Each structure stands twice: as C-alpha cells, then as structure tokens.
Coordinates of C-alpha atoms in Angstrom, one line a residue:
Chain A
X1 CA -118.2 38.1 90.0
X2 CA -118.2 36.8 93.7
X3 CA -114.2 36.2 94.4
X4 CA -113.6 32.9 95.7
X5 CA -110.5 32.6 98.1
X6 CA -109.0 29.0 98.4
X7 CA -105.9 29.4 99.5
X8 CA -106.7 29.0 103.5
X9 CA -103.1 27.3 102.9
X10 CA -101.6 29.9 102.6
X11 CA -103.2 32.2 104.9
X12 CA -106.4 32.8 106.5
X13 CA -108.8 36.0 106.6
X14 CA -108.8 37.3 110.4
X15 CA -111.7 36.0 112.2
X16 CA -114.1 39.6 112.9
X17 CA -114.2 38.0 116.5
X18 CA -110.1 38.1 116.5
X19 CA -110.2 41.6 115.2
X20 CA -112.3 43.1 117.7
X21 CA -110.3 41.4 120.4
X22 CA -106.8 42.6 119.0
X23 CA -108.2 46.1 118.8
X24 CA -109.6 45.6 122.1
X25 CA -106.3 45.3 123.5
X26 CA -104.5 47.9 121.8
X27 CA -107.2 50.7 122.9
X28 CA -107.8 48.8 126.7
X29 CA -104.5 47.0 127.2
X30 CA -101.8 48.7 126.2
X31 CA -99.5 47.7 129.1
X32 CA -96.5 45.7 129.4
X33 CA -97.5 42.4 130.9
X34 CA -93.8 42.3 132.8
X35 CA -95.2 46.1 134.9
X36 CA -96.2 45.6 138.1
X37 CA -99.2 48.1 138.5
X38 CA -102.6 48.0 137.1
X39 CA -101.9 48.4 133.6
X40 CA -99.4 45.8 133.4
X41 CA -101.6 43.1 135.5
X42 CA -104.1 43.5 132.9
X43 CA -102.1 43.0 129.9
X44 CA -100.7 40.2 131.7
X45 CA -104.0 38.6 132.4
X46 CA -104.8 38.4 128.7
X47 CA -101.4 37.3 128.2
X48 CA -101.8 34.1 130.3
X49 CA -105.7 33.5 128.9
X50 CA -104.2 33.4 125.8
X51 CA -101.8 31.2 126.5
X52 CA -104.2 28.8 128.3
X53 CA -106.4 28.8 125.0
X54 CA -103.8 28.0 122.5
X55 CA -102.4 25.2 125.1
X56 CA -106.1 24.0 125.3
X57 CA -106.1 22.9 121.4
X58 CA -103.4 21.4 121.7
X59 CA -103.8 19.2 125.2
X60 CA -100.8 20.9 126.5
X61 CA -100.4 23.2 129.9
X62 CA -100.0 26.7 129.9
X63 CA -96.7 27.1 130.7
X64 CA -95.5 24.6 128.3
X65 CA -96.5 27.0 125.8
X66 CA -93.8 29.4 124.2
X67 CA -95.0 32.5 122.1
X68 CA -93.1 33.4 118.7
X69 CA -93.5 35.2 115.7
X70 CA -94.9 32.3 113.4
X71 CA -94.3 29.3 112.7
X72 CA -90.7 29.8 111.1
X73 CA -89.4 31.0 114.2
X74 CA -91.2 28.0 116.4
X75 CA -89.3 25.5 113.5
X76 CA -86.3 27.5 114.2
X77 CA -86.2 27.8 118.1
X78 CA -87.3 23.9 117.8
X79 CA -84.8 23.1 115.5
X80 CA -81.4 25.1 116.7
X81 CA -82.3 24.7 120.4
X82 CA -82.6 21.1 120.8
X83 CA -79.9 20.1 118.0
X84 CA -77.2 22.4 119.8
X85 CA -78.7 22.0 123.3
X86 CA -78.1 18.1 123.0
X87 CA -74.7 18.5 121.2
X88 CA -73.7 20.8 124.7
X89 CA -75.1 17.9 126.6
X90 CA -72.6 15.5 124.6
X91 CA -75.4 13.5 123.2
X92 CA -74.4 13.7 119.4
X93 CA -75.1 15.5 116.1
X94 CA -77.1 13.7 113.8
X95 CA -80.6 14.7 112.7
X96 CA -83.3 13.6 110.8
X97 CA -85.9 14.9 108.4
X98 CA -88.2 14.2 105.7
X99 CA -88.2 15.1 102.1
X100 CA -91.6 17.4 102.3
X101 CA -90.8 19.7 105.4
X102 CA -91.4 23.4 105.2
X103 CA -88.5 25.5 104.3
X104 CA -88.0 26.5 108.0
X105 CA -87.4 23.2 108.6
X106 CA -85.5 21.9 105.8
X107 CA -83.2 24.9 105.7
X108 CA -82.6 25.4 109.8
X109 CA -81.5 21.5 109.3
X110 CA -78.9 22.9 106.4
X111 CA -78.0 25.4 108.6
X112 CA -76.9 22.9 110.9
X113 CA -75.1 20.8 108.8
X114 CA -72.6 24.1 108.4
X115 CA -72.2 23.8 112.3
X116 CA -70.9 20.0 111.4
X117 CA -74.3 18.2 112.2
X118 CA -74.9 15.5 110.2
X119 CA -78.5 15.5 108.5
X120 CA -80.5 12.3 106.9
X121 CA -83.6 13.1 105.0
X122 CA -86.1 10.6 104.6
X123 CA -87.6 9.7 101.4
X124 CA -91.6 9.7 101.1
X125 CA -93.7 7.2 99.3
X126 CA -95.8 8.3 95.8
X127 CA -98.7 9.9 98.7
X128 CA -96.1 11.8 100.4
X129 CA -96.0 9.8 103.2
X130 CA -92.9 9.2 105.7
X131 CA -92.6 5.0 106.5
X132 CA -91.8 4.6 110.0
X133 CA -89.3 1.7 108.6
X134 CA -87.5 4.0 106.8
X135 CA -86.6 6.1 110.3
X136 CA -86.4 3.0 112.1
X137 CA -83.2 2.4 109.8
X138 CA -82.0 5.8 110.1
X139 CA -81.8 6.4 113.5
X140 CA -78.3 5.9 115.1
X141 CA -77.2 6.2 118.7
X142 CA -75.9 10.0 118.2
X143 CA -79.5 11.1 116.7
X144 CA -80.4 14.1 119.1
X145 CA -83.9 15.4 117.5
X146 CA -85.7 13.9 114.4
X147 CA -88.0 16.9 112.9
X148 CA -91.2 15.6 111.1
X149 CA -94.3 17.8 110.2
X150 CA -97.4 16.4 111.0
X151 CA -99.7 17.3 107.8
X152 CA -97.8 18.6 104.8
X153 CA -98.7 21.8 103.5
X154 CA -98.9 21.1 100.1
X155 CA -100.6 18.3 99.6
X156 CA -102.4 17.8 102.8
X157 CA -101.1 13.9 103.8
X158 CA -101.3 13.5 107.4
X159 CA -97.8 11.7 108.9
X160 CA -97.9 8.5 111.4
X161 CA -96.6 10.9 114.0
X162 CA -97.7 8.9 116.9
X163 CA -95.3 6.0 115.8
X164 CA -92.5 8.1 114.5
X165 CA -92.2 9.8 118.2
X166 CA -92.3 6.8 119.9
X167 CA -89.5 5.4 117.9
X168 CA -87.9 8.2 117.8
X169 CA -87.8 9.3 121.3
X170 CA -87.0 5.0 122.3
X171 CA -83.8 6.2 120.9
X172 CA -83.0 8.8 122.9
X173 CA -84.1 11.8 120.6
X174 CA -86.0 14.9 120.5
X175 CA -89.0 14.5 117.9
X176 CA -90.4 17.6 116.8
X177 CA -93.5 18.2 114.6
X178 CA -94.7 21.3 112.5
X179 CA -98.3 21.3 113.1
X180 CA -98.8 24.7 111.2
X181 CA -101.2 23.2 108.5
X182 CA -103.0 20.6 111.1
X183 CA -103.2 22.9 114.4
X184 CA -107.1 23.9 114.9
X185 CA -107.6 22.1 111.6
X186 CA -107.5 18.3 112.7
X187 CA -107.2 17.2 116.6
X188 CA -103.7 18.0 117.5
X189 CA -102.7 16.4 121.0
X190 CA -99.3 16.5 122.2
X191 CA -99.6 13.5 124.3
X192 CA -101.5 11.3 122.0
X193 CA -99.1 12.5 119.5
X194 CA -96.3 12.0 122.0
X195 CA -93.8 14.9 120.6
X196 CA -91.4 17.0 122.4
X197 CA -92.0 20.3 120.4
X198 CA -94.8 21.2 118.6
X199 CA -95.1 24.3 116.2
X200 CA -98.3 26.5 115.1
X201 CA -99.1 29.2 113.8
X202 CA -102.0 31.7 114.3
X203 CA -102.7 33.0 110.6
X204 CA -103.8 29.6 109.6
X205 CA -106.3 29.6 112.0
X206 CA -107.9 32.9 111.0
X207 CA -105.6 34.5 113.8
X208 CA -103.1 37.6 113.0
X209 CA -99.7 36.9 110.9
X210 CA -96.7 37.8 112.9
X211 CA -97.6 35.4 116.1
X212 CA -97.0 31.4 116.5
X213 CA -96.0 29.3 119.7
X214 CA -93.9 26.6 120.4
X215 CA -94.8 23.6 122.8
X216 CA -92.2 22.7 124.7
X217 CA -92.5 19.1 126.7
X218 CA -91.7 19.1 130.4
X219 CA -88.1 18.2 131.0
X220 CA -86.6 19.2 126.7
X221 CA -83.7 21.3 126.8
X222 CA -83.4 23.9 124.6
X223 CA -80.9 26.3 124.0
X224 CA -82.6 29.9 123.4
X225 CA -82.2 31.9 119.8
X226 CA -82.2 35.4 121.3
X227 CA -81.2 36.7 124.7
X228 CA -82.5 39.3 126.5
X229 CA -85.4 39.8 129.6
X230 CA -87.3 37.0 130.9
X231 CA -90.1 36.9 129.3
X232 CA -91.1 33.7 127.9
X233 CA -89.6 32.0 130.6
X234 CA -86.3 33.2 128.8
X235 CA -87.1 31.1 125.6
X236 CA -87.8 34.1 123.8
X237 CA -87.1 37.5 125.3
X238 CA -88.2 40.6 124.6
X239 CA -91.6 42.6 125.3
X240 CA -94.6 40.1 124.2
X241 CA -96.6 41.0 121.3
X242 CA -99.7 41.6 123.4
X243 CA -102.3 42.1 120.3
X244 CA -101.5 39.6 118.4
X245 CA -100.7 36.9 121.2
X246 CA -104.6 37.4 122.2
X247 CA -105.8 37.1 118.6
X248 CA -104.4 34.0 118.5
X249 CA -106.0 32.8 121.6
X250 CA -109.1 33.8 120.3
X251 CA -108.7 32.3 117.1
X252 CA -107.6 29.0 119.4
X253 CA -110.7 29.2 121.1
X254 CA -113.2 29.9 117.7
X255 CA -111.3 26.8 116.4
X256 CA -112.3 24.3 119.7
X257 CA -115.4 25.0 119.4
X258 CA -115.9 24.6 115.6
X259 CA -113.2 22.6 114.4
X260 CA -115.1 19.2 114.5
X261 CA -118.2 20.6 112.2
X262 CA -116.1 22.8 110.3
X263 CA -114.0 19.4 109.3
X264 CA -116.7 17.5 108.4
X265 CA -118.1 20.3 106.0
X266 CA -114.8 21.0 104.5
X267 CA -113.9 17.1 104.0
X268 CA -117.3 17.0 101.9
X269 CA -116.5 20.0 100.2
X270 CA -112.8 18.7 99.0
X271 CA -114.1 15.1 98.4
X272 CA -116.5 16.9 95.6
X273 CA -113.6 19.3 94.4
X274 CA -111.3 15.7 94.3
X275 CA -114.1 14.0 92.4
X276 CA -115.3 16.2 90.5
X277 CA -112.0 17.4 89.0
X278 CA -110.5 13.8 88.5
X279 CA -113.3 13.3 85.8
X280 CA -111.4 15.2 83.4
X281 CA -108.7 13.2 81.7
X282 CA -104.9 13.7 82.0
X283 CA -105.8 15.0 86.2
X284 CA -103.3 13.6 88.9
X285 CA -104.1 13.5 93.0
X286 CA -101.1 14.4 94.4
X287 CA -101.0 13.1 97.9
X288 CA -103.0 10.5 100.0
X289 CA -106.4 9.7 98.7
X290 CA -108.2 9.9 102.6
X291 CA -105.6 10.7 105.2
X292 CA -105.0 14.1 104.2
X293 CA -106.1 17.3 105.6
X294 CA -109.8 17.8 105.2
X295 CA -109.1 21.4 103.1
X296 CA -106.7 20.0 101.0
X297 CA -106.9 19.9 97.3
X298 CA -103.8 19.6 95.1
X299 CA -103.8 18.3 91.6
X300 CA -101.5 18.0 88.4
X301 CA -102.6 18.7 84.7
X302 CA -100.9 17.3 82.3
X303 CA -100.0 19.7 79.7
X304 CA -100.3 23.0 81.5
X305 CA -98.2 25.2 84.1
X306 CA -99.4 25.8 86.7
X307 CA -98.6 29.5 87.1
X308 CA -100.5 30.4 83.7
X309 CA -103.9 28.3 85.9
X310 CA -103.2 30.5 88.3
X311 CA -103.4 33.4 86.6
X312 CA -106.7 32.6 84.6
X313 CA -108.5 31.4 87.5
X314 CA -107.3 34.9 89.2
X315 CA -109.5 36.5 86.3
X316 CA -112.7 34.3 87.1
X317 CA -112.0 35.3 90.7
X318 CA -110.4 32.1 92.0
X319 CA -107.8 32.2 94.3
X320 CA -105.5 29.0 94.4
X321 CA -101.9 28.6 94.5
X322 CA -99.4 25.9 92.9
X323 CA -96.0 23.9 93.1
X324 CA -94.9 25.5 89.7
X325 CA -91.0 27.1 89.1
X326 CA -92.7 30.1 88.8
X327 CA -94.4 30.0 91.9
X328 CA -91.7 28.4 93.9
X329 CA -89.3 31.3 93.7
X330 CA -87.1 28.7 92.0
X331 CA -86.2 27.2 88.6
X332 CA -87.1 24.1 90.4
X333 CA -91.1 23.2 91.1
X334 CA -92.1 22.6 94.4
X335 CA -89.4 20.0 96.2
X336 CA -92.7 18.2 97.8
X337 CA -94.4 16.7 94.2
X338 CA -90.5 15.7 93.4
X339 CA -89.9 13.7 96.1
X340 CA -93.0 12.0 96.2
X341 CA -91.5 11.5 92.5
X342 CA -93.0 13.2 89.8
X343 CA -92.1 14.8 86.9
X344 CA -90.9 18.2 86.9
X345 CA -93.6 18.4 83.7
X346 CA -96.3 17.3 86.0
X347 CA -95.0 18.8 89.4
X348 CA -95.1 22.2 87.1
X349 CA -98.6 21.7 86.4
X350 CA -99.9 21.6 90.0
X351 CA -102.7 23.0 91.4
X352 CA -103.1 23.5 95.0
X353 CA -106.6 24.6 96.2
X354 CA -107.3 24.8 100.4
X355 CA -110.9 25.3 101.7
X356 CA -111.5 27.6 104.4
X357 CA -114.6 29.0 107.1
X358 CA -115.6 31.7 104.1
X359 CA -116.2 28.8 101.3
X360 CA -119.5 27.3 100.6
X361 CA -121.2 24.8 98.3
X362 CA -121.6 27.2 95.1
X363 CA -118.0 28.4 95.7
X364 CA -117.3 24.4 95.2
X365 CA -120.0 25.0 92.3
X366 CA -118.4 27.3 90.6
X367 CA -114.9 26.3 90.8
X368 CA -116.1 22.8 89.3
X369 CA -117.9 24.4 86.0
X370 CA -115.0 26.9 85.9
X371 CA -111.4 24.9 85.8
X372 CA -112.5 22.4 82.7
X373 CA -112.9 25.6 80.5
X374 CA -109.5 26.8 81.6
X375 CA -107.8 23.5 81.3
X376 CA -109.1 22.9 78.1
X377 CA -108.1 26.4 76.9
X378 CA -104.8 25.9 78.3
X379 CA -104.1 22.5 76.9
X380 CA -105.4 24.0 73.2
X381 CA -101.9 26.6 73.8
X382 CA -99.5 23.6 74.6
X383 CA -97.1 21.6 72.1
X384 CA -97.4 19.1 74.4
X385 CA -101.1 18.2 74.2
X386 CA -100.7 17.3 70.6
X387 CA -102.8 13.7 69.7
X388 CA -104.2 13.8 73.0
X389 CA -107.5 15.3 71.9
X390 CA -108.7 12.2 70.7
X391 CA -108.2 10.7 74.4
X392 CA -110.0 13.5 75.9
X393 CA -113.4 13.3 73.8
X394 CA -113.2 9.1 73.9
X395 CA -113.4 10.3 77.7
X396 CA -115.7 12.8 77.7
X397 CA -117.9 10.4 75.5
X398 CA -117.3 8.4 78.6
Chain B
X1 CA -96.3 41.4 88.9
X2 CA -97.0 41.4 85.2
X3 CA -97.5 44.6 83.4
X4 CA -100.7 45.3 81.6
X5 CA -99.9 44.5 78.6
X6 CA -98.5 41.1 79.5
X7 CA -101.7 40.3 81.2
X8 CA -103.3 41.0 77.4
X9 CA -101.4 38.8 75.9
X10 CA -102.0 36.5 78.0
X11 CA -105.9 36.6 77.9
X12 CA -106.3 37.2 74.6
X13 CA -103.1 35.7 72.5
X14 CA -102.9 36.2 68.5
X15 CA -101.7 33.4 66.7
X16 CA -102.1 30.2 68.6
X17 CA -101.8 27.4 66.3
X18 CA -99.9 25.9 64.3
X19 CA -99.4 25.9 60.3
X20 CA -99.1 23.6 58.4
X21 CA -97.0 22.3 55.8
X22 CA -95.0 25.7 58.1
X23 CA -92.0 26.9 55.5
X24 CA -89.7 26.3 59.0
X25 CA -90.8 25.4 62.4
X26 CA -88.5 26.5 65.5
X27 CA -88.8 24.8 69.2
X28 CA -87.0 26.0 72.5
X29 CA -87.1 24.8 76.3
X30 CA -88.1 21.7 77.7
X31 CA -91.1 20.3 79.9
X32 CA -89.0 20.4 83.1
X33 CA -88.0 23.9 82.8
X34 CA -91.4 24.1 82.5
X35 CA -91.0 26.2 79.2
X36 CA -91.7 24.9 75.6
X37 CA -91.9 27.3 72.7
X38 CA -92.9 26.1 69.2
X39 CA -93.4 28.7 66.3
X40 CA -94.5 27.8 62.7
X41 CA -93.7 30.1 60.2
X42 CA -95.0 30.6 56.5
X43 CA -92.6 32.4 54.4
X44 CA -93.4 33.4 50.8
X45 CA -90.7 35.9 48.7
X46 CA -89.1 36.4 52.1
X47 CA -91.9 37.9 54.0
X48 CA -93.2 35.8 57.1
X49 CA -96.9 35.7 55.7
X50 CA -98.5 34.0 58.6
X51 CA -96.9 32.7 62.1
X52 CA -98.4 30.8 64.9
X53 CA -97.1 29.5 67.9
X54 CA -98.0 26.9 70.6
X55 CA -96.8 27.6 74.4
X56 CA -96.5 25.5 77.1
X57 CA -95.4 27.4 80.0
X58 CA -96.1 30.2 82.4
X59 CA -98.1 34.0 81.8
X60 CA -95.0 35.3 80.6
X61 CA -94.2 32.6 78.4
X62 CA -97.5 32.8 76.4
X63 CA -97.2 36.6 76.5
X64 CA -94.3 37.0 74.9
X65 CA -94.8 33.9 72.1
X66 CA -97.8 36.0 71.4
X67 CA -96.3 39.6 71.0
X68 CA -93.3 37.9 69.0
X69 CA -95.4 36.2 66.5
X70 CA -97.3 39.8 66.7
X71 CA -93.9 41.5 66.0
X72 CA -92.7 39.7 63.3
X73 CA -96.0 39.3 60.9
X74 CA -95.7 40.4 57.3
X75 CA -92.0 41.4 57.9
X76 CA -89.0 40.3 56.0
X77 CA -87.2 37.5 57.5
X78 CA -84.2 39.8 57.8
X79 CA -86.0 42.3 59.9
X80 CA -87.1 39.2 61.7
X81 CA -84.0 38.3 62.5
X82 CA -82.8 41.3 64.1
X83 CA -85.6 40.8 67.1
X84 CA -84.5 40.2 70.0
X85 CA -85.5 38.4 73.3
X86 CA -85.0 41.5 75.2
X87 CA -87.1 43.6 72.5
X88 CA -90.2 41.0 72.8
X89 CA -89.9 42.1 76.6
X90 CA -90.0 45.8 76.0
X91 CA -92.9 45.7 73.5
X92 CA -94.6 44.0 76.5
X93 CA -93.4 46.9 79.2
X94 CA -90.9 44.6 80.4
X95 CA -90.9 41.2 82.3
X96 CA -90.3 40.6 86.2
X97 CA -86.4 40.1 86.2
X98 CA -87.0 36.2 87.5
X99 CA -88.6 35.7 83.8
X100 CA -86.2 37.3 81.5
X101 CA -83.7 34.4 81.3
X102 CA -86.7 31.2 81.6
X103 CA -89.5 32.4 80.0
X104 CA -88.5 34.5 77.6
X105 CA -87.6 32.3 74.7
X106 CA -89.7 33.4 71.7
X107 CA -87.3 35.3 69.3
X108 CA -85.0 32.4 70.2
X109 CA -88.2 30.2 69.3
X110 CA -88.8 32.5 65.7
X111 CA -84.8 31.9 64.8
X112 CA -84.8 28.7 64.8
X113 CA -88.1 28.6 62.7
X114 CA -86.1 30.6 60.3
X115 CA -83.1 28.7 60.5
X116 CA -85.2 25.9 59.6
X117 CA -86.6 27.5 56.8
X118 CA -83.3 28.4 55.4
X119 CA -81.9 24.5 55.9
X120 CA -85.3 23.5 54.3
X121 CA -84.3 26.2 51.3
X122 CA -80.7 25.2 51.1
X123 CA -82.0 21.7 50.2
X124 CA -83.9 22.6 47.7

C-alpha cells in the first residue's frame, strides 16, 4: 500500500533541494550574520539572498521583509504591533476581523480585547466569504488595523483582499492579511493586494517548520514583541535562525519558478476529487465552488464523524485531516464550517483533503475508489442514517 | 493516540445492528456533540441474549459501543448493570483523557436499554 499524504494543509514534506541547502549552511555557514569577519559575511550573505527570494514571491523589497518563527508569530508581531503602535500614536482601539481567521489571529485579537481594544468580527457568507459591505459598515473612525486572511485554511475560499485594503486603509487603518495558505500557492502581491503586513510561512511551501516572515509596508509602525539586538531591523531581535531562514528562501525560489504549473495541475486534480466525491449522495462542498485555493478539498458527510474517516482512511494509507470536535482540540468542531453556518452534525462530519508537489493522478485514483467504501461503511454504524438507504441506491441507480 | 485494542474495535466492531422487536432500546448524546449511542438489547429469563449497537461518533465512540455490547453478552442484566463507563475504557487499555467524558457513553447507552426493558416489563 503506497501512503498517500493530503494534508499539504497542514504541512508540507521539505523540498530535497531545501534540505541540502539547510545542511549546507549548518556544515559551511555556521557564522553569526551580525560578526564582522569572514565567517559572519558569509552567513550574512545567505541571510540577505534569502531575504531577497522570499520578498521576490511576494512583490515586496528586501528590507521590507521581517523574519519570524512561523506564521503565528508574523499574526502576532502583525497583530499586537500595529493595534498598540496606533493606540500610542492616539489613533484609537477598535479592530476588525473575520469569523474564519486562524487561531493566531482570532486569539491575538482576544488578547487585545483584555488590553481594552474593542474587537468586531465579521460574519462570512454560506462559502466562507467576507462581503466588503459588511466591513464598509463596520469600520469607524477609531479602527486602527483590520486583520483579514487572504485564503482560508480550511476550506480554501480566497478573500476580496484587494477591495477590503483599499477600504480599509481609506479609513485610516492598518490592514493585515495571513497569507500562510496562499503564499507560493496562488500569486501573492503586496501591492496588487495593497496590504500593510503580510504573513507566511515557510512549511507550507515545502520549506522547514520553525521559520515565517512578516512584510512590513514602508512607513507602518509597529511596536516590536521582544527586545533585544538589532537584528531584524529591531523588529525581532535575537541571533537569526540562519538554516532555516535559507530553506525558506529556497523553498521561495522552487515555488516562483513552479507555482503557475504546479496550480494548474493541482486545480485539475481537486476539480476531479470535488466531482468525483459529490456523486455520492448526502456530500456537502464546504466553501466556494471556484475561487478557492487550487489544493483545497473540504467536504461534509452526512451521517459520519469526521475523526472515525480519518482514522479509516489512515488504514488505507490516506492522510487527510477534518473540522470534527475531536480533531479541533475542542468539544466544538471547527469555528470555520459554523460560521459559514452549518450544523455542528455536518461541521463534525468534515473532511478536509489538500493536494501537494508529491500527489499524482492515481493518488486522485485511489482516493476516489477508496472514500465510497468507507463512507458507506460508516454510514451502515450510524443511528442517524436510518431510511436513508433507500435515497442512496435511488441515487446510485442514478 | 488510541491503544491497540481500541484501534480493533474500531476496525472490526462485534455487534453492529440493531434488533428488532429489542426487549429495551437505550440512546445517549446528540448529533452536535458529535456523539450518538444506540444499543438494542434482547433479554430472555434475565440474561441479555443478543445486543447490538449503532454509533455515530468518533474511533473511540465505536470502540467502546463495541467492547460494551462485547462485555455484557449472555450476562444477567444485574451483572450488566454494574458496568461502568470507566470499566468499558479499561477493557479497551484506556482512552485519551479528552474522550473519557464525550465519547464514552456506552454503559450509559446499555442502562438505559435496560431501563427500558424494565419500564417495558413493568407494563406488562
């Protein structure tokens, strides 16, 4: 049994490529890139060509470029820095946020609200999308920084970024975006996308965990997390994390070049998962139809929990993930499939599966003649798929 | 996360089904828990002859509605009453601690099947 691993969402296998360069530098470049002799010039030359590769995918200048450890910390420097940094300046303390952020952001926005800023969080339509009416009507003169994430990490749907910024920053606020699912995935372009901060990751990209950036537009004031030397231009001190800084330029670079083909080949590959799946009966698409990432698969089924089609599809070899309770970490499924307002039944029976460079037409193949037989055994264990039988062989006579 | 034995149960479950014309039929949980337990029992001179159970829910949930029904076959209903959630979980090896209070519901699931079966008796 070949395994097949669809859950790019939640991480990525390194890149070989990446590897070799990370090991590169910890056997070559051990140096600290703030020395002044040989061995700290060199670590500091790899330090600034990664920098200029990750700032490349993104349309954005070197320097504007802030290392982190992920993309928690970027939400969090984002998030803290500009909300208190504009408070300082006297400029207010409202924020606003949507109903399908990450944790980082939804819970550095709670955070806040415990230092007395006040947060709105707006709703999302049935596709997960964010209405740019909606934060038309909740922007007030004392909004300092509405936080938005560009493609949401459960269900894929891409947000009107572009027009939220705009509005947004017409008003006098900081917009952010997390870009940790989109980033080398789709083209991500600060200026067309016109946001202030911008937040990625490098394990999505088939990059090293433990290593992010933030972009940080020329002339946004934020106040700093941590204090300490001046690396980072002081945004984030302390000694750079050399190895993993250039595996995620690396994994930047392998990205530019193959994102375009890669997208294609993956939106093919999720189009056939999407269709192919929906032909059984009682099967929900959870999130937007077309715009949505092109690796993004997430469906409900009716009658079954999701962690117990997780663990089945474990023993053919399938590696997915899901917006169950029991997956959440909560007694609550994922907060995403509620507010785009389903059922905590159906939000329990999620499935979420994300293509990646290592999956290929028989992996589709397989997964296709394999989740029926699951579903279908699953639905045979549930009270709640009583009388439905009948619907499902009218539909399979179908 | 699961031990061994709960990953049996899970792959191979005894007594899915349901019985019927059951002597007492017991249901616990609800759909947005994301738990639902029902367990049919057959009771003839006080002995629980035959049992099955339908599950909706996660591994653990099936796991332990399977090892229950497993538990309790051909015993008196007395005996059957003295099982207890926690025991279901130690004749598995034990549960992660975030699924002893949701998931396991199946001796709560067999009680009420019995309580059912006595209100069903008392009627008589």
């Amino acid at each position: 049994m070949q395994p097949v691993y669809m859950d790019h969402g939640a991480t990525t296998p390194v890149h070989p490529e990446v590897v070799k360069a990370m090991v590169e530098t910890m056997e070559k470049s051990f140096g600290n890139p703030s020395s002044v002799h040989a061995f700290g010039r060199e670590a500091r030359k790899l330090l600034d060509e990664a920098r200029a590769s990750v700032a490349s995918l993104m349309g954005a200048s070197p320097e504007q470029i802030i290392f982190t450890s992920g993309g928690t910390e970027a939400d969090n420097m984002a998030i803290f820095g500009a909300a208190r940094g504009m408070r300082l300046k006297g400029k207010g303390n409202h924020i606003i946020t949507s109903a399908v952020e990450h944790h980082a952001v939804l819970d550095a926005c709670k955070a806040l609200e415990k230092e007395g800023f006040e947060v709105t969080i707006l709703p999302v339509d049935e596709d997960g999308q964010v209405h740019v009416e909606e934060l038309e009507k909740a922007l007030r003169d004392d909004t300092v920084l509405v936080t938005i994430m560009h493609a949401n990490n459960e269900v894929g749907t891409i947000q009107p970024i572009q027009e939220l910024a705009r509005l947004a920053k017409a008003r006098g606020a900081v917009f952010h975006t997390d870009a940790v699912q989109s980033f080398g995935k789709i083209p991500v372009d600060v200026n067309e996308l016109g946001v202030d901060l911008l937040s990625a990751s490098a394990h999505k990209i088939y990059g090293p965990k433990g290593v992010g950036c933030l972009y940080i537009a020329k002339g946004v004031k934020l106040t700093p997390l941590s204090y300490g030397g001046s690396q980072e231009r002081r945004r984030r001190p302390g000694t750079e994390n050399l190895p993993g800084i250039v595996g995620f330029g690396k994994a930047a670079l392998i990205s530019q070049a193959e994102m375009q083909a890669e997208a294609e080949r993956l939106t093919r590959y999720r189009d056939r998962l999407i269709d192919g799946l929906m032909e059984l009966p009682h099967v929900k698409l959870n999130g937007h139809r077309t715009n949505r990432l092109p690796q993004n698969v997430n469906l409900s089924f009716h009658f079954i929990e999701g962690e117990s089609l997780l663990l089945m599809l474990d023993m053919k070899g399938i590696a997915a993930s899901s917006g169950s309770a029991c997956t959440s970490g909560s007694l609550d499924p994922s907060h995403v499939l509620l507010a785009m307002g389903l059922s905590h039944e159906i939000a329990h029976g999620s499935l979420r599966l994300t293509l990646g460079r290592g999956n290929s037409e028989e992996d589709v193949d397989y997964i296709l003649n394999t989740i029926p037989e699951i579903v279908e055994r699953l639905r045979a264990l549930s009270p709640l798929y009583e009388g439905k039988e009948a619907v499902t062989s009218c539909t399979q006579r179908r | 996360m699961y031990t061994e034995k709960v990953m049996e149960h899970f792959a191979n479950p005894r007594n899915v089904g349901e019985i019927e014309e059951a002597s007492g039929v017991g249901e616990v949980g609800n759909a947005s828990c994301g738990d639902i337990m029902r367990i049919s029992i057959q009771v003839e001179d006080n002995i629980i002859k035959d049992i099955k159970f339908k599950t909706f829910g996660c591994g653990a949930a099936i796991a332990t509605s399977s090892v229950c029904t497993e538990l309790v076959k051909g015993k008196s209903i007395d005996e059957a009453l003295e099982l207890t959630n926690q025991a279901v979980a130690d004749a598995l090896g034990g549960l992660p601690p975030a699924k002893m209070h949701c998931s396991n519901l199946a001796a709560e699931a067999l009680h009420e099947a019995i309580a059912d079966y006595k209100a069903k008796q008392g009627k008589e």
